[in-house]
Backbone as numpy.savetxt, mean C-alpha at the origin, in Angstrom:
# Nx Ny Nz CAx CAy CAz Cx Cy Cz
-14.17 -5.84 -9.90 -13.72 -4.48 -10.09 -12.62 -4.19 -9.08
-11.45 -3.60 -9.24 -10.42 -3.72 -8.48 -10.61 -1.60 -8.10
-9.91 -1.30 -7.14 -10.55 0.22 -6.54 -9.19 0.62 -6.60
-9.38 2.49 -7.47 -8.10 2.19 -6.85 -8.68 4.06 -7.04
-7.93 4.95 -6.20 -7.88 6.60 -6.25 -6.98 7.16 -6.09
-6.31 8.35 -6.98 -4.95 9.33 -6.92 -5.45 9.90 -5.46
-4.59 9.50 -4.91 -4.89 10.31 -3.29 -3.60 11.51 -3.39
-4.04 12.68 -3.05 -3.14 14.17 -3.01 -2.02 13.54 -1.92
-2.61 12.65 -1.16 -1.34 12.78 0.44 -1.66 11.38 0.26
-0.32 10.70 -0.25 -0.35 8.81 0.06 0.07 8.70 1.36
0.45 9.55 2.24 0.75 9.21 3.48 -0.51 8.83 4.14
-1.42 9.32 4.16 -2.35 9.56 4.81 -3.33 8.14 5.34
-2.76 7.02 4.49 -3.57 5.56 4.62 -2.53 4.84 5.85
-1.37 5.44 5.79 -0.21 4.73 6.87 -0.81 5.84 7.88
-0.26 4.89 9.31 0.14 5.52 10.46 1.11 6.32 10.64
1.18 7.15 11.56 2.74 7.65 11.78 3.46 6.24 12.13
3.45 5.69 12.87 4.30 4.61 13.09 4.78 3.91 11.54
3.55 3.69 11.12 3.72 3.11 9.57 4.88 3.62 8.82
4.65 4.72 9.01 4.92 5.86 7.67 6.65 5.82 8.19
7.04 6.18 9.84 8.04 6.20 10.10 9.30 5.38 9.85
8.21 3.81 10.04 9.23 2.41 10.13 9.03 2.25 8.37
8.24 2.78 7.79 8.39 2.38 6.05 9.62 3.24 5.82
9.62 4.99 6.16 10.86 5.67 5.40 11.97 4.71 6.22
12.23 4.83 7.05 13.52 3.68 7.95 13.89 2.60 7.32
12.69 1.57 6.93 12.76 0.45 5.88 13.70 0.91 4.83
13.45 2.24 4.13 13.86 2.35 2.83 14.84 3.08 2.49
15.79 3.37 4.05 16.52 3.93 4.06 17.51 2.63 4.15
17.07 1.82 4.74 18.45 0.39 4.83 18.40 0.14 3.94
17.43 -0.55 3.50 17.08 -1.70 2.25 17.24 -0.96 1.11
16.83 0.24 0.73 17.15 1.16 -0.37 15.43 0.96 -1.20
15.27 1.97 -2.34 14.08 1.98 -2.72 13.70 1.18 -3.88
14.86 0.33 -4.32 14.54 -0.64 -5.04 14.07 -1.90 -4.78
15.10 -2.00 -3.37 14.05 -3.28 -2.94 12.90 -3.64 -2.15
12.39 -1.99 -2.03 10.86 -1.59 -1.51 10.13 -1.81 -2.73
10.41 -1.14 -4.11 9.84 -1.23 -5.70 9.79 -2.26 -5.96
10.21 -3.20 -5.80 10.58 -4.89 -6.42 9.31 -5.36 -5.47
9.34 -5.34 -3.93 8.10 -6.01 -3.24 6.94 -5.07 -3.94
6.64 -4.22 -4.02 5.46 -3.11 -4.18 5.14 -4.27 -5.46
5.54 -3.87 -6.83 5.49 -4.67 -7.84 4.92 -5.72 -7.73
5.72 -6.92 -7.08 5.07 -8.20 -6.67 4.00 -8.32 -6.75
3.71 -7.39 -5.22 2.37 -7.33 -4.85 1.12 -7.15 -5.81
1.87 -6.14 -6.52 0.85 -5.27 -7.26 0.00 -6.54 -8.17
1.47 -6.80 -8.58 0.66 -8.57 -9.88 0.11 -9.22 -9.43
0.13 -9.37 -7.85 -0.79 -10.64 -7.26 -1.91 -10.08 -6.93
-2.04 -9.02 -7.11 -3.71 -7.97 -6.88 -4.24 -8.43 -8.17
-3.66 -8.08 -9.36 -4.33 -8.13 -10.41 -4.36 -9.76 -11.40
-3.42 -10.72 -10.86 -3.77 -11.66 -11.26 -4.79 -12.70 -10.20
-5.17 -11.93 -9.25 -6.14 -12.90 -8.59 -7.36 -13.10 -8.49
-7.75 -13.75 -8.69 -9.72 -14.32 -8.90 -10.51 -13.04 -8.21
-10.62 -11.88 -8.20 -11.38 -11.02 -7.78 -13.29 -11.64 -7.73
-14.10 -11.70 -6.57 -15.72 -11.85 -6.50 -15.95 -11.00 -6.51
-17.44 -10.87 -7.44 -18.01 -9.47 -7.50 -18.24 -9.60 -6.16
-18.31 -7.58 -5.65 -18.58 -7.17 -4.67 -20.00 -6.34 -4.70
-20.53 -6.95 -3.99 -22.39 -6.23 -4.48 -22.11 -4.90 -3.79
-21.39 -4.24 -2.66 -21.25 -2.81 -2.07 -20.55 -2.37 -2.78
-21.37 -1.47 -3.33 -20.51 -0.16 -4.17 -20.53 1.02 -3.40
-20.41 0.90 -2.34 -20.22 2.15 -1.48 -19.14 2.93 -1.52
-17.87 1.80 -1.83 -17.17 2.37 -1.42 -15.97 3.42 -2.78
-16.78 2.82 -4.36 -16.77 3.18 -5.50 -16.51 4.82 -5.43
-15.27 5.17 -5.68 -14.78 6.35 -6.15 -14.35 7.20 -4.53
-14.52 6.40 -4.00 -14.29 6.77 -1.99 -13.00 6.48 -1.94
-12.21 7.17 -1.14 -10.53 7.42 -0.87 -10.68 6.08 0.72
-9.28 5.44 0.14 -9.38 4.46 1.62 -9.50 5.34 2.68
-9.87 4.16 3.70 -9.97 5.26 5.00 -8.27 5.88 5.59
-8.27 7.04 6.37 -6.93 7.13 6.96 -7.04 6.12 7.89
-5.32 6.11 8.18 -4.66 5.27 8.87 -4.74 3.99 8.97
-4.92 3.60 7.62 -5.79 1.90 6.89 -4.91 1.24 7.36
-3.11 1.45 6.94 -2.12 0.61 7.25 -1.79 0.88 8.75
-1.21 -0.27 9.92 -1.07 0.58 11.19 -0.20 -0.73 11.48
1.19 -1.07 10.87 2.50 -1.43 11.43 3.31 -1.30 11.36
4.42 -2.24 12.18 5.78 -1.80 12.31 6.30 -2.37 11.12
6.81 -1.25 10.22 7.27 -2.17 8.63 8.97 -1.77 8.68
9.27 -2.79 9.63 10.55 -3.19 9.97 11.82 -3.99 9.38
10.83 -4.75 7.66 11.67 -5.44 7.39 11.01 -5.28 6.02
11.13 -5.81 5.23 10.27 -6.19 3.30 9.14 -7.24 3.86
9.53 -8.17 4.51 8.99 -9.29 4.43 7.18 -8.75 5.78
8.29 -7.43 6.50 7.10 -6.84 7.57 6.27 -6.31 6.72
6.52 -5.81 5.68 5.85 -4.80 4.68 5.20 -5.36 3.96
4.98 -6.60 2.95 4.55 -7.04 2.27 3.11 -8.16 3.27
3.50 -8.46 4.52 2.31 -8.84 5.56 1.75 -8.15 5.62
2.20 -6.86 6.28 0.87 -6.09 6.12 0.23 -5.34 5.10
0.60 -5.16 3.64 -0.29 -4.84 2.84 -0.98 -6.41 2.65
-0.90 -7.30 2.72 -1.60 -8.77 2.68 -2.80 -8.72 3.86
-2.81 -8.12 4.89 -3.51 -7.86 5.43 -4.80 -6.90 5.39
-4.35 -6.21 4.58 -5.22 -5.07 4.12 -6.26 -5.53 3.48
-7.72 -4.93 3.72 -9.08 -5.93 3.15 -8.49 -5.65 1.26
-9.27 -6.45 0.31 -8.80 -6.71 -0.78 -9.59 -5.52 -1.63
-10.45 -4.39 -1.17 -11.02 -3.37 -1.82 -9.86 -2.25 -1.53
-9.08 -2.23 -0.84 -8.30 -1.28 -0.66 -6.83 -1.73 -0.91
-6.15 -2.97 -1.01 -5.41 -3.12 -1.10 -4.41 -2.57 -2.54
-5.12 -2.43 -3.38 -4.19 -1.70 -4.70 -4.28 -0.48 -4.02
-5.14 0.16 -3.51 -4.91 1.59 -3.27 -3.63 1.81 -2.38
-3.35 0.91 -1.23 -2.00 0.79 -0.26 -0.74 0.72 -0.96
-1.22 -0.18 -2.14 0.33 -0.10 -2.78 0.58 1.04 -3.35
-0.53 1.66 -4.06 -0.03 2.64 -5.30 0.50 3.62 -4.04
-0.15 4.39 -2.74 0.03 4.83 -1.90 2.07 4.72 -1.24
1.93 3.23 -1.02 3.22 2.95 -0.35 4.49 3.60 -1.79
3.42 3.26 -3.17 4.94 3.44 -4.72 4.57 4.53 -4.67
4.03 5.87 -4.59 4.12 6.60 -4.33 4.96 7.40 -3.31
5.05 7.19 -2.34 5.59 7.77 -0.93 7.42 6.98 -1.52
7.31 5.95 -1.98 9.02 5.34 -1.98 9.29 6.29 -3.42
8.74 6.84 -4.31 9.11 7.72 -5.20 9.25 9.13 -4.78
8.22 9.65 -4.36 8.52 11.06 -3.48 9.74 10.34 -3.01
10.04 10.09 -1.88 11.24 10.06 -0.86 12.28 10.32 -1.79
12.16 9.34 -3.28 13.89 9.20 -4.30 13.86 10.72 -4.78
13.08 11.53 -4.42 13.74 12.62 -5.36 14.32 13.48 -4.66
């Protein structure tokens, strides 16, 4: 089962630091080539061998704040650390991060 929740504030799983060095990221690099890694990612969430997880605790529960907490300084910084992120929360980081790079484009 892969987790995923419309969170009101996608900021809220990044750090300030996070959140700061992601808009900075996407102000060099531009928001397409933040969308292109997000994407990636996203397919390698859903094409990968998922094990059932016997804790359903965390079923219909918003990640915790401040889940993400680095310096996302580069694409390649950005895409480590959502790889880092435990694998019950990790779709939620992305939809979070494609969220926040869509707010910003408008």
């Amino acid at each position: 089962m892969l987790h995923t929740v419309a969170l009101p504030e996608p900021s809220e799983v990044l750090t300030s630091r996070a959140l700061a060095t992601f808009r900075r990221l996407r102000d060099v690099v531009g928001p397409e080539a933040i969308e292109d890694s997000l994407e990636d990612e996203e397919e390698k969430v859903y094409d990968a061998d998922h094990p059932p997880d016997t804790d359903d605790s965390f079923v219909g529960a918003a990640p915790p704040v401040d889940l993400l907490d680095a310096d996302l300084d580069s694409v390649d910084a950005l895409v480590e650390a959502v790889r880092r992120v435990p694998g019950r929360w990790r779709l939620d980081v992305l939809m979070a991060l494609t969220d926040l790079n869509d707010e910003d484009d408008e």
